[in-house]
Tab-separated table of C-alpha atoms (C1' of nucleotides) in Angstrom:
chain	number	residue	atom	x	y	z
A	1	MET	CA	109.441	135.135	106.847
A	2	HIS	CA	109.690	132.064	108.534
A	3	GLU	CA	106.138	132.265	110.120
A	4	LYS	CA	104.751	132.965	106.555
A	5	VAL	CA	106.360	129.825	104.691
A	6	SER	CA	105.244	127.600	107.334
A	7	GLU	CA	101.942	128.436	107.321
A	8	HIS	CA	101.546	128.908	103.653
A	9	ILE	CA	102.811	124.991	103.591
A	10	LEU	CA	100.250	124.142	106.226
A	11	GLN	CA	97.343	125.811	104.195
A	12	VAL	CA	98.437	124.148	100.704
A	13	ALA	CA	98.880	120.795	102.504
A	14	GLY	CA	95.657	121.075	104.344
A	15	GLN	CA	93.865	121.562	101.288
A	16	LEU	CA	95.277	118.721	99.544
A	17	PHE	CA	94.955	116.441	102.652
A	18	ALA	CA	91.193	117.217	102.696
A	19	GLU	CA	90.814	116.744	98.977
A	20	ARG	CA	92.499	113.443	98.668
A	21	GLY	CA	93.666	112.036	101.960
A	22	TYR	CA	96.862	111.942	103.858
A	23	ARG	CA	98.703	109.175	101.827
A	24	ALA	CA	97.469	110.107	98.192
A	25	VAL	CA	99.349	113.135	98.802
A	26	THR	CA	103.091	113.446	98.200
A	27	VAL	CA	105.533	115.968	99.778
A	28	ARG	CA	106.820	116.845	96.480
A	29	GLU	CA	103.225	118.097	95.593
A	30	ILE	CA	102.708	119.854	98.457
A	31	CYS	CA	106.045	121.629	98.110
A	32	ARG	CA	105.653	122.321	94.416
A	33	ARG	CA	102.208	123.800	94.829
A	34	ALA	CA	103.424	125.860	97.771
A	35	GLY	CA	106.485	127.163	95.755
A	36	VAL	CA	108.703	125.823	98.507
A	37	ASN	CA	112.027	123.232	97.908
A	38	ILE	CA	111.159	119.907	98.687
A	39	SER	CA	112.978	119.653	101.836
A	40	ALA	CA	110.738	122.393	103.145
A	41	VAL	CA	108.248	120.353	105.030
A	42	ASN	CA	110.857	118.528	106.946
A	43	TYR	CA	112.790	121.332	108.062
A	44	TYR	CA	109.542	123.084	109.048
A	45	PHE	CA	107.592	120.180	110.585
A	46	GLY	CA	110.066	117.303	111.089
A	47	SER	CA	107.902	114.843	108.850
A	48	LYS	CA	104.988	114.616	106.552
A	49	GLU	CA	102.961	113.171	109.733
A	50	THR	CA	103.520	116.196	111.849
A	51	LEU	CA	102.513	118.395	109.166
A	52	TYR	CA	99.203	116.296	108.798
A	53	LEU	CA	98.498	116.255	112.562
A	54	GLU	CA	99.576	120.097	112.200
A	55	THR	CA	96.989	120.710	109.601
A	56	VAL	CA	94.275	119.204	111.723
A	57	ARG	CA	94.838	121.446	114.580
A	58	PHE	CA	94.851	124.170	112.299
A	59	ALA	CA	91.613	122.902	110.792
A	60	ALA	CA	89.775	123.071	114.177
A	61	ARG	CA	91.057	126.226	115.203
A	62	GLN	CA	89.949	127.704	111.897
A	63	CYS	CA	86.466	126.198	112.273
A	64	THR	CA	85.923	127.734	115.663
A	65	ARG	CA	87.595	130.888	115.054
A	66	ASN	CA	84.892	131.633	112.037
A	67	VAL	CA	82.314	131.356	114.308
A	68	PRO	CA	82.197	133.164	117.828
A	69	ILE	CA	81.413	131.460	120.823
A	70	VAL	CA	77.989	130.644	121.494
A	71	THR	CA	76.996	132.997	123.732
A	72	TRP	CA	73.379	133.916	124.609
A	73	THR	CA	72.010	136.002	127.658
A	74	GLU	CA	70.111	134.907	130.553
A	75	THR	CA	66.690	135.855	129.161
A	76	ASP	CA	67.071	134.201	126.110
A	77	PRO	CA	64.330	131.263	126.006
A	78	PRO	CA	65.707	127.621	125.470
A	79	ALA	CA	64.444	127.638	121.681
A	80	SER	CA	66.344	130.575	121.098
A	81	ARG	CA	69.526	129.355	122.328
A	82	LEU	CA	69.181	126.113	120.285
A	83	ARG	CA	68.564	128.265	117.137
A	84	GLN	CA	71.967	130.047	118.218
A	85	PHE	CA	73.763	127.054	118.443
A	86	ILE	CA	72.356	125.048	115.252
A	87	HIS	CA	73.162	128.160	113.371
A	88	GLY	CA	76.605	128.239	114.456
A	89	MET	CA	77.206	124.698	113.901
A	90	LEU	CA	75.808	125.043	110.337
A	91	HIS	CA	77.628	128.102	109.893
A	92	ARG	CA	81.155	125.984	110.984
A	93	VAL	CA	80.077	123.286	108.953
A	94	VAL	CA	78.034	123.773	105.697
A	95	ARG	CA	79.464	127.429	104.899
A	96	ASP	CA	81.741	127.411	102.062
A	97	GLU	CA	84.107	130.337	102.972
A	98	GLU	CA	87.847	130.541	102.608
A	99	PRO	CA	89.563	128.147	103.349
A	100	SER	CA	86.434	125.592	102.982
A	101	TRP	CA	88.923	122.706	103.351
A	102	PRO	CA	88.889	122.825	107.115
A	103	ALA	CA	85.836	121.277	107.590
A	104	GLN	CA	86.135	118.794	105.233
A	105	LEU	CA	89.491	117.558	106.566
A	106	LEU	CA	87.792	117.465	109.972
A	107	MET	CA	84.894	114.974	108.624
A	108	VAL	CA	87.534	112.884	107.096
A	109	GLU	CA	89.144	112.744	110.476
A	110	ILE	CA	86.235	111.811	112.327
A	111	VAL	CA	84.707	109.178	109.766
A	112	ARG	CA	88.120	107.050	109.743
A	113	PRO	CA	90.446	108.993	112.783
A	114	THR	CA	93.899	108.819	113.133
A	115	ARG	CA	95.942	109.983	115.977
A	116	ALA	CA	94.860	113.810	115.652
A	117	CYS	CA	91.151	112.953	116.195
A	118	GLN	CA	91.220	112.391	119.994
A	119	ARG	CA	92.648	115.766	120.864
A	120	PHE	CA	90.332	117.393	118.607
A	121	VAL	CA	87.618	115.580	119.987
A	122	ARG	CA	88.485	116.605	123.520
A	123	GLU	CA	89.213	120.409	122.786
A	124	PHE	CA	86.765	121.474	120.368
A	125	VAL	CA	84.007	119.271	120.038
A	126	ARG	CA	83.512	118.371	123.838
A	127	PRO	CA	83.018	121.855	124.789
A	128	ASN	CA	80.231	122.425	122.166
A	129	PHE	CA	78.881	119.066	123.067
A	130	GLN	CA	78.388	120.321	126.615
A	131	ALA	CA	76.921	123.295	125.576
A	132	LEU	CA	74.181	121.560	123.598
A	133	LEU	CA	73.576	119.554	126.305
A	134	ASP	CA	73.172	122.589	128.886
A	135	ILE	CA	70.423	123.789	126.414
A	136	LEU	CA	68.513	120.636	126.107
A	137	GLN	CA	68.528	120.207	130.055
A	138	GLN	CA	65.792	123.266	129.851
A	139	PHE	CA	63.799	121.333	127.763
A	140	LEU	CA	63.596	118.112	129.594
A	141	PRO	CA	62.152	117.289	133.188
A	142	ARG	CA	64.875	117.595	136.024
A	143	PRO	CA	65.123	113.579	136.425
A	144	CYS	CA	66.273	112.833	132.905
A	145	PRO	CA	68.116	109.797	131.992
A	146	GLU	CA	71.495	110.685	130.612
A	147	LYS	CA	70.933	108.346	127.414
A	148	THR	CA	68.166	110.131	126.473
A	149	LEU	CA	69.643	113.653	126.694
A	150	TYR	CA	72.782	112.129	124.757
A	151	ARG	CA	70.443	110.756	121.947
A	152	LEU	CA	68.591	113.873	121.665
A	153	ALA	CA	72.108	116.045	121.206
A	154	PHE	CA	73.133	113.299	118.701
A	155	SER	CA	69.816	113.905	116.786
A	156	ILE	CA	70.524	117.365	116.314
A	157	VAL	CA	74.303	117.283	115.579
A	158	GLY	CA	73.248	114.391	113.081
A	159	GLN	CA	71.233	116.534	111.026
A	160	CYS	CA	73.736	119.540	110.871
A	161	LEU	CA	76.466	116.999	110.094
A	162	TYR	CA	74.601	115.177	107.311
A	163	TYR	CA	74.803	118.497	105.082
A	164	ARG	CA	78.591	118.402	105.257
A	165	MET	CA	79.464	114.427	105.336
A	166	CYS	CA	76.905	113.374	103.127
A	167	ARG	CA	76.986	116.561	100.538
A	168	SER	CA	78.134	114.209	97.342
A	169	VAL	CA	75.283	111.893	97.852
A	170	MET	CA	72.849	115.292	98.789
A	171	SER	CA	73.936	116.700	95.419
A	172	LEU	CA	73.325	113.362	93.752
A	173	LEU	CA	70.046	112.821	95.265
A	174	ALA	CA	68.745	116.636	94.993
A	175	GLY	CA	70.234	117.595	91.513
A	176	PRO	CA	69.850	121.271	90.701
A	177	GLN	CA	68.112	122.402	93.782
A	178	ALA	CA	71.052	121.274	95.903
A	179	PRO	CA	72.450	124.710	96.526
A	180	ALA	CA	69.032	125.903	97.580
A	181	LEU	CA	68.713	123.181	99.975
A	182	LEU	CA	72.542	124.501	101.823
A	183	ASP	CA	70.925	128.134	102.033
A	184	LEU	CA	72.240	128.723	105.759
A	185	GLU	CA	69.162	130.657	107.076
A	186	SER	CA	66.612	128.440	105.874
A	187	LEU	CA	68.260	125.470	106.687
A	188	THR	CA	69.068	126.769	110.288
A	189	GLU	CA	65.210	127.233	110.040
A	190	HIS	CA	64.274	123.784	109.476
A	191	ILE	CA	66.373	122.111	111.624
A	192	THR	CA	65.442	124.176	114.587
A	193	ASN	CA	61.606	123.595	114.196
A	194	PHE	CA	62.332	119.959	113.075
A	195	SER	CA	64.364	119.547	116.197
A	196	LEU	CA	62.314	121.507	118.581
A	197	ALA	CA	59.233	119.615	117.989
A	198	GLY	CA	61.258	116.333	118.378
A	199	ILE	CA	62.171	117.369	121.730
A	200	GLN	CA	58.664	117.730	122.888
A	201	GLY	CA	57.785	114.593	121.099
A	202	ILE	CA	60.728	112.835	123.392
A	203	ALA	CA	59.849	114.750	126.333
A	204	ARG	CA	56.175	114.488	126.678
A	205	PRO	CA	55.008	111.176	125.945
A	206	LEU	CA	54.200	110.280	129.072
A	207	ARG	CA	51.667	113.096	128.981
A	208	ARG	CA	50.076	112.163	125.767
A	209	ARG	CA	49.735	108.302	127.238
A	210	ARG	CA	47.809	109.804	130.187
A	211	ARG	CA	45.603	111.074	127.467
A	212	TYR	CA	45.912	114.765	128.492
A	213	ALA	CA	44.762	117.618	126.210
A	214	PRO	CA	47.755	118.167	123.754
A	215	ALA	CA	47.518	121.726	123.312
A	216	THR	CA	49.113	122.875	126.696
A	217	THR	CA	52.680	124.570	126.393
A	218	ARG	CA	52.940	124.366	122.489
A	219	GLY	CA	53.459	128.260	122.397
A	220	GLU	CA	56.670	127.600	124.193
A	221	LEU	CA	58.067	126.314	120.849
A	222	SER	CA	57.617	129.228	118.549
B	1	MET	CA	88.122	77.291	93.624
B	2	HIS	CA	88.350	80.239	91.188
B	3	GLU	CA	85.271	82.062	93.157
B	4	LYS	CA	86.169	81.250	96.084
B	5	VAL	CA	89.623	82.824	95.875
B	6	SER	CA	88.639	86.015	94.397
B	7	GLU	CA	85.941	86.600	96.782
B	8	HIS	CA	88.323	85.849	99.494
B	9	ILE	CA	90.776	88.336	98.523
B	10	LEU	CA	87.647	90.989	98.076
B	11	GLN	CA	86.671	90.415	101.925
B	12	VAL	CA	90.482	90.981	103.116
B	13	ALA	CA	91.065	93.897	100.880
B	14	GLY	CA	87.525	95.372	101.569
B	15	GLN	CA	87.942	95.046	105.529
B	16	LEU	CA	91.575	96.582	105.005
B	17	PHE	CA	90.546	99.312	102.795
B	18	ALA	CA	87.783	100.346	105.357
B	19	GLU	CA	90.142	100.465	108.137
B	20	ARG	CA	92.926	101.919	106.371
B	21	GLY	CA	91.901	103.862	102.980
B	22	TYR	CA	92.746	102.612	99.770
B	23	ARG	CA	95.998	104.130	99.530
B	24	ALA	CA	97.666	103.154	103.065
B	25	VAL	CA	96.890	99.195	102.327
B	26	THR	CA	99.315	97.546	99.601
B	27	VAL	CA	98.673	94.728	97.536
B	28	ARG	CA	101.337	93.015	99.068
B	29	GLU	CA	99.357	93.044	102.894
B	30	ILE	CA	96.322	91.993	101.053
B	31	CYS	CA	97.693	88.961	99.526
B	32	ARG	CA	99.694	88.025	102.404
B	33	ARG	CA	96.399	88.314	104.707
B	34	ALA	CA	94.777	86.419	102.123
B	35	GLY	CA	97.140	83.655	101.937
B	36	VAL	CA	97.687	84.176	98.114
B	37	ASN	CA	100.590	84.805	95.859
B	38	ILE	CA	101.527	88.619	95.471
B	39	SER	CA	100.356	88.612	91.872
B	40	ALA	CA	96.815	87.324	92.592
B	41	VAL	CA	95.044	90.599	92.562
B	42	ASN	CA	96.344	91.566	89.072
B	43	TYR	CA	95.402	88.047	88.098
B	44	TYR	CA	91.921	88.255	89.364
B	45	PHE	CA	91.007	91.611	89.209
B	46	GLY	CA	93.423	93.194	86.906
B	47	SER	CA	94.318	96.162	89.120
B	48	LYS	CA	94.654	97.205	92.521
B	49	GLU	CA	92.224	100.087	91.974
B	50	THR	CA	89.699	97.710	89.767
B	51	LEU	CA	90.102	95.646	93.343
B	52	TYR	CA	88.950	98.700	95.255
B	53	LEU	CA	85.976	99.408	92.792
B	54	GLU	CA	84.619	96.015	93.266
B	55	THR	CA	85.188	95.947	97.215
B	56	VAL	CA	82.515	99.160	96.933
B	57	ARG	CA	79.911	97.259	94.965
B	58	PHE	CA	80.469	94.101	96.964
B	59	ALA	CA	79.864	96.395	100.158
B	60	ALA	CA	76.932	97.963	98.811
B	61	ARG	CA	75.414	94.712	97.855
B	62	GLN	CA	76.299	93.459	101.400
B	63	CYS	CA	74.654	95.962	103.227
B	64	THR	CA	71.228	95.647	101.463
B	65	ARG	CA	71.215	92.154	101.188
B	66	ASN	CA	71.454	91.852	105.249
B	67	VAL	CA	68.353	93.696	105.552
B	68	PRO	CA	65.337	92.735	103.489
B	69	ILE	CA	63.769	95.412	101.011
B	70	VAL	CA	61.454	97.651	102.855
B	71	THR	CA	58.107	96.087	102.574
B	72	TRP	CA	54.721	97.421	104.017
B	73	THR	CA	51.037	96.244	103.836
B	74	GLU	CA	48.863	99.057	102.547
B	75	THR	CA	46.932	99.189	105.909
B	76	ASP	CA	50.354	99.912	107.709
B	77	PRO	CA	49.913	103.475	108.993
B	78	PRO	CA	52.319	106.127	108.059
B	79	ALA	CA	54.251	106.341	111.310
B	80	SER	CA	54.623	102.364	111.101
B	81	ARG	CA	56.182	102.570	107.716
B	82	LEU	CA	58.558	105.246	108.899
B	83	ARG	CA	59.371	103.049	112.054
B	84	GLN	CA	60.261	100.361	109.672
B	85	PHE	CA	62.417	102.354	107.394
B	86	ILE	CA	64.463	103.719	110.201
B	87	HIS	CA	64.774	100.044	111.729
B	88	GLY	CA	66.306	98.864	108.375
B	89	MET	CA	68.505	101.998	107.996
B	90	LEU	CA	69.968	101.637	111.315
B	91	HIS	CA	70.358	97.662	110.938
B	92	ARG	CA	72.276	98.312	107.795
B	93	VAL	CA	74.277	100.864	108.897
B	94	VAL	CA	74.828	100.680	112.977
B	95	ARG	CA	74.443	96.882	113.579
B	96	ASP	CA	77.992	95.353	113.672
B	97	GLU	CA	77.273	92.123	112.277
B	98	GLU	CA	79.504	90.087	110.092
B	99	PRO	CA	81.235	91.021	108.179
B	100	SER	CA	81.188	95.021	109.600
B	101	TRP	CA	83.403	96.383	107.378
B	102	PRO	CA	80.931	97.484	104.258
B	103	ALA	CA	79.054	99.933	106.061
B	104	GLN	CA	82.389	101.770	106.868
B	105	LEU	CA	83.465	101.217	103.461
B	106	LEU	CA	80.497	102.926	102.350
B	107	MET	CA	80.750	105.749	104.758
B	108	VAL	CA	84.029	106.927	103.749
B	109	GLU	CA	83.133	106.685	99.985
B	110	ILE	CA	80.237	109.166	100.682
B	111	VAL	CA	82.606	111.537	102.634
B	112	ARG	CA	85.165	111.572	100.064
B	113	PRO	CA	83.915	110.354	97.064
B	114	THR	CA	86.043	108.372	94.534
B	115	ARG	CA	84.715	106.967	91.018
B	116	ALA	CA	82.829	104.408	92.866
B	117	CYS	CA	80.570	106.519	94.826
B	118	GLN	CA	78.149	107.716	91.535
B	119	ARG	CA	77.348	104.250	90.799
B	120	PHE	CA	76.578	103.508	94.531
B	121	VAL	CA	74.163	106.036	94.994
B	122	ARG	CA	72.184	105.306	91.936
B	123	GLU	CA	71.788	101.838	92.318
B	124	PHE	CA	71.446	101.727	96.252
B	125	VAL	CA	70.974	104.976	97.741
B	126	ARG	CA	68.148	106.520	95.450
B	127	PRO	CA	65.792	103.533	95.661
B	128	ASN	CA	65.997	103.848	99.400
B	129	PHE	CA	65.831	107.620	99.234
B	130	GLN	CA	62.434	107.540	96.912
B	131	ALA	CA	60.851	105.053	99.530
B	132	LEU	CA	61.343	107.669	102.351
B	133	LEU	CA	60.214	109.979	100.448
B	134	ASP	CA	56.728	108.224	99.523
B	135	ILE	CA	56.389	107.593	103.401
B	136	LEU	CA	56.819	111.393	104.018
B	137	GLN	CA	54.672	112.480	101.467
B	138	GLN	CA	51.906	110.792	103.725
B	139	PHE	CA	52.511	112.642	106.350
B	140	LEU	CA	52.356	116.395	104.225
B	141	PRO	CA	49.448	118.104	103.121
B	142	ARG	CA	49.477	117.643	99.353
B	143	PRO	CA	50.800	120.875	97.871
B	144	CYS	CA	54.177	120.528	99.639
B	145	PRO	CA	57.485	122.229	98.262
B	146	GLU	CA	59.930	119.679	97.496
B	147	LYS	CA	62.855	121.266	99.264
B	148	THR	CA	60.641	120.611	102.575
B	149	LEU	CA	60.197	117.306	101.607
B	150	TYR	CA	64.261	116.594	100.789
B	151	ARG	CA	64.919	118.137	104.289
B	152	LEU	CA	62.592	116.126	105.979
B	153	ALA	CA	64.395	113.061	104.532
B	154	PHE	CA	67.706	114.305	105.221
B	155	SER	CA	66.829	114.976	108.792
B	156	ILE	CA	65.995	111.607	109.326
B	157	VAL	CA	69.083	109.863	107.432
B	158	GLY	CA	71.091	112.174	109.133
B	159	GLN	CA	70.247	111.130	112.473
B	160	CYS	CA	70.804	107.120	111.496
B	161	LEU	CA	74.119	107.841	109.806
B	162	TYR	CA	75.285	109.962	112.789
B	163	TYR	CA	75.889	106.578	114.659
B	164	ARG	CA	77.991	105.214	111.902
B	165	MET	CA	79.807	108.125	110.449
B	166	CYS	CA	80.781	109.733	113.931
B	167	ARG	CA	81.040	106.644	115.919
B	168	SER	CA	84.313	107.612	117.249
B	169	VAL	CA	83.568	110.959	118.568
B	170	MET	CA	80.248	109.662	119.939
B	171	SER	CA	82.254	106.887	121.893
B	172	LEU	CA	84.533	109.486	123.061
B	173	LEU	CA	81.481	111.825	124.217
B	174	ALA	CA	79.512	108.973	125.628
B	175	GLY	CA	82.293	107.230	127.452
B	176	PRO	CA	81.311	103.806	128.744
B	177	GLN	CA	77.645	104.300	128.192
B	178	ALA	CA	78.280	104.221	124.370
B	179	PRO	CA	77.422	100.702	123.730
B	180	ALA	CA	74.102	101.263	125.323
B	181	LEU	CA	73.249	104.422	123.217
B	182	LEU	CA	74.014	102.046	119.872
B	183	ASP	CA	71.215	99.775	121.154
B	184	LEU	CA	69.244	98.837	118.054
B	185	GLU	CA	65.855	98.809	119.232
B	186	SER	CA	65.762	101.488	121.561
B	187	LEU	CA	67.516	103.807	119.089
B	188	THR	CA	64.788	103.105	116.542
B	189	GLU	CA	62.304	104.201	119.221
B	190	HIS	CA	64.172	107.361	119.871
B	191	ILE	CA	64.923	108.552	116.329
B	192	THR	CA	61.299	107.394	115.228
B	193	ASN	CA	59.741	109.329	117.979
B	194	PHE	CA	62.018	112.233	117.443
B	195	SER	CA	61.294	112.339	113.892
B	196	LEU	CA	57.424	112.009	113.872
B	197	ALA	CA	57.455	114.879	116.089
B	198	GLY	CA	59.700	116.687	113.913
B	199	ILE	CA	57.594	116.006	110.788
B	200	GLN	CA	54.497	117.672	112.622
B	201	GLY	CA	56.382	120.380	113.827
B	202	ILE	CA	57.366	121.217	109.962
B	203	ALA	CA	54.043	120.228	108.533
B	204	ARG	CA	51.822	122.184	110.724
B	205	PRO	CA	53.219	125.571	111.237
B	206	LEU	CA	50.554	127.182	108.697
B	207	ARG	CA	47.845	125.978	110.624
B	208	ARG	CA	49.269	127.232	113.782
B	209	ARG	CA	49.793	130.413	112.572
B	210	ARG	CA	46.030	130.226	111.236
B	211	ARG	CA	45.040	129.695	115.023
B	212	TYR	CA	43.636	126.314	114.549
B	213	ALA	CA	42.910	124.399	117.348
B	214	PRO	CA	46.069	122.023	117.454
B	215	ALA	CA	44.273	119.055	118.705
B	216	THR	CA	43.178	117.942	115.107
B	217	THR	CA	45.017	114.798	113.800
B	218	ARG	CA	47.646	113.981	116.540
B	219	GLY	CA	46.501	110.618	117.158
B	220	GLU	CA	47.708	109.835	113.466
B	221	LEU	CA	51.048	109.835	115.010
B	222	SER	CA	51.204	107.107	117.715
C	1	DG	C1'	100.567	59.716	77.712
C	2	DG	C1'	99.917	64.445	75.845
C	3	DA	C1'	98.228	68.842	75.169
C	4	DC	C1'	95.695	72.565	76.703
C	5	DG	C1'	93.603	76.246	79.631
C	6	DT	C1'	93.733	77.383	84.652
C	7	DA	C1'	96.179	78.704	88.570
C	8	DT	C1'	100.180	79.758	91.486
C	9	DC	C1'	104.546	81.247	92.541
C	10	DA	C1'	109.060	83.732	93.209
C	11	DA	C1'	111.752	86.727	91.212
C	12	DA	C1'	112.445	91.319	89.278
C	13	DC	C1'	111.064	95.582	87.161
C	14	DA	C1'	110.436	100.684	86.669
C	15	DA	C1'	108.321	104.321	89.059
C	16	DA	C1'	107.727	106.609	93.298
C	17	DT	C1'	107.901	107.652	98.165
C	18	DG	C1'	109.340	110.417	102.334
C	19	DT	C1'	113.814	111.653	104.296
C	20	DT	C1'	118.926	113.189	104.317
C	21	DT	C1'	122.922	115.404	103.039
C	22	DG	C1'	126.072	119.060	102.569
C	23	DA	C1'	126.547	122.987	100.371
C	24	DA	C1'	125.109	127.820	99.060
C	25	DA	C1'	122.512	131.976	99.782
C	26	DC	C1'	120.868	135.278	102.549
C	27	DG	C1'	120.556	138.749	106.652
C	28	DA	C1'	121.519	140.828	110.726
C	29	DA	C1'	125.421	141.692	114.570
C	30	DC	C1'	129.732	143.088	115.766
D	1	DG	C1'	134.532	142.417	106.017
D	2	DT	C1'	133.951	138.405	108.828
D	3	DT	C1'	131.068	135.443	111.484
D	4	DC	C1'	127.265	133.145	112.829
D	5	DG	C1'	122.438	131.460	112.803
D	6	DT	C1'	118.686	130.743	109.685
D	7	DT	C1'	116.758	129.318	105.560
D	8	DT	C1'	116.830	127.414	100.616
D	9	DC	C1'	118.531	124.361	97.477
D	10	DA	C1'	119.545	120.381	93.903
D	11	DA	C1'	121.122	115.880	94.565
D	12	DA	C1'	121.322	111.648	96.102
D	13	DC	C1'	119.357	107.915	99.482
D	14	DA	C1'	117.396	103.379	100.635
D	15	DT	C1'	112.271	101.736	100.658
D	16	DT	C1'	108.469	100.900	99.145
D	17	DT	C1'	104.972	100.752	95.626
D	18	DG	C1'	101.904	98.288	91.779
D	19	DT	C1'	102.653	95.620	88.356
D	20	DT	C1'	104.843	92.176	84.989
D	21	DT	C1'	107.392	88.252	83.470
D	22	DG	C1'	108.283	83.511	82.699
D	23	DA	C1'	108.354	79.229	84.791
D	24	DT	C1'	106.326	75.429	87.445
D	25	DA	C1'	102.260	72.846	88.926
D	26	DC	C1'	97.464	71.571	88.531
D	27	DG	C1'	93.534	69.178	86.548
D	28	DT	C1'	90.728	67.837	82.239
D	29	DC	C1'	89.743	66.083	78.038
D	30	DC	C1'	91.382	63.672	73.873
DNA sequence: GGACGTATCAAACAAATGTTTGAAACGAAC
DNA sequence: GTTCGTTTCAAACATTTGTTTGATACGTCC
């Protein structure tokens, strides 16, 4: 029963934290909604703050557990790998499967980081980011400034994260067709195509300046 | 003196709210840091909540005041207009000029919206968004699904907002070269070039499928 | 100088907060 | 049945919270 109670508190607290933030949620409400005594939080977690840190860890685990690690075969072309990466990221981030609060909690943690953020980045964000860098490498000529590589990566994850972080704004701007814009598959296609072209636009400006014929390796993209 | 005192409170409160959030900041601390009596908040603003709503309004005004409205001449090609739009947006959002808290406060308000968000979107975000849609229209063939148009816009603002919303993550990932990645001019160039190519990649797949020669209007971009 | 609207101040208020306490209930082991 | 470690419970604790109060100071107009 121990395991069940503490995890139940974790779930209830996580949802409330994600919706209203750490300070706006009281220990009393967590316990009331979880159906446990008020001293349960301190009994199982030691303090409200520790409980919060645990909800962030739980959220990170949950987000990566929902989506199997990005795996591709050696024969997959780079474009296919990028599509898989974007699909996985969108799945983690825009998909509203139960529970839906972990992604939201992490977004808030990113925008105004607390002590929980550093560990989250180190353990969960960095590996994913490195995977993206590896994919991008394959699009670029060997001696490529790291600055460019990083910015390409940020351009891609920026597009994905927008649909979670700015969903409130997006819904207000898009009105009734907002749900259609969140459709996972077509959104994956859009961001992938946009990014593939964008990568080429960054990787090949020299050729265009030299007035090469532009019809060279475009087929690589599709 | 009236005007000065209330605005001073607004500034102090805005900075604290942006750093730590509404609930974590106490009226006592605001007043102490502002050098005014504790009852000043209720005297000038009626309540802590009203003060917060005013800080959001102030932040929105400040962010758009720092950057003159996007203006272009009729002769400017679309690519140039897009570059100006991106430059303005990055200027508002990633530039750390004094005061630097308004953008941060707005980002937090977007990720977990309160009552202040709706008005902010209506009065400040929507006009900017509409301007971007107008620019994008010129890249696309006339009968273009609104869904595509919107997603293009979101791809662009998503790239820009990343550098503010996810700055904590970005700094941890990029390490010592994070400041270089935030350089306004080169970042504008990157996002503009990436997006121009991305727009073409989205706008032209039909032509490619029809096996048209791809060398048509590429000069339009540069 | 007196009157009046504005602004500032220290003190106090009631409510809510996270946490602690000590006892009671429970369940398995002997 | 007794014992012992774990879990639950209601009550209370000391702080902190936003807000209110009533008095005092300030400046201006008559």
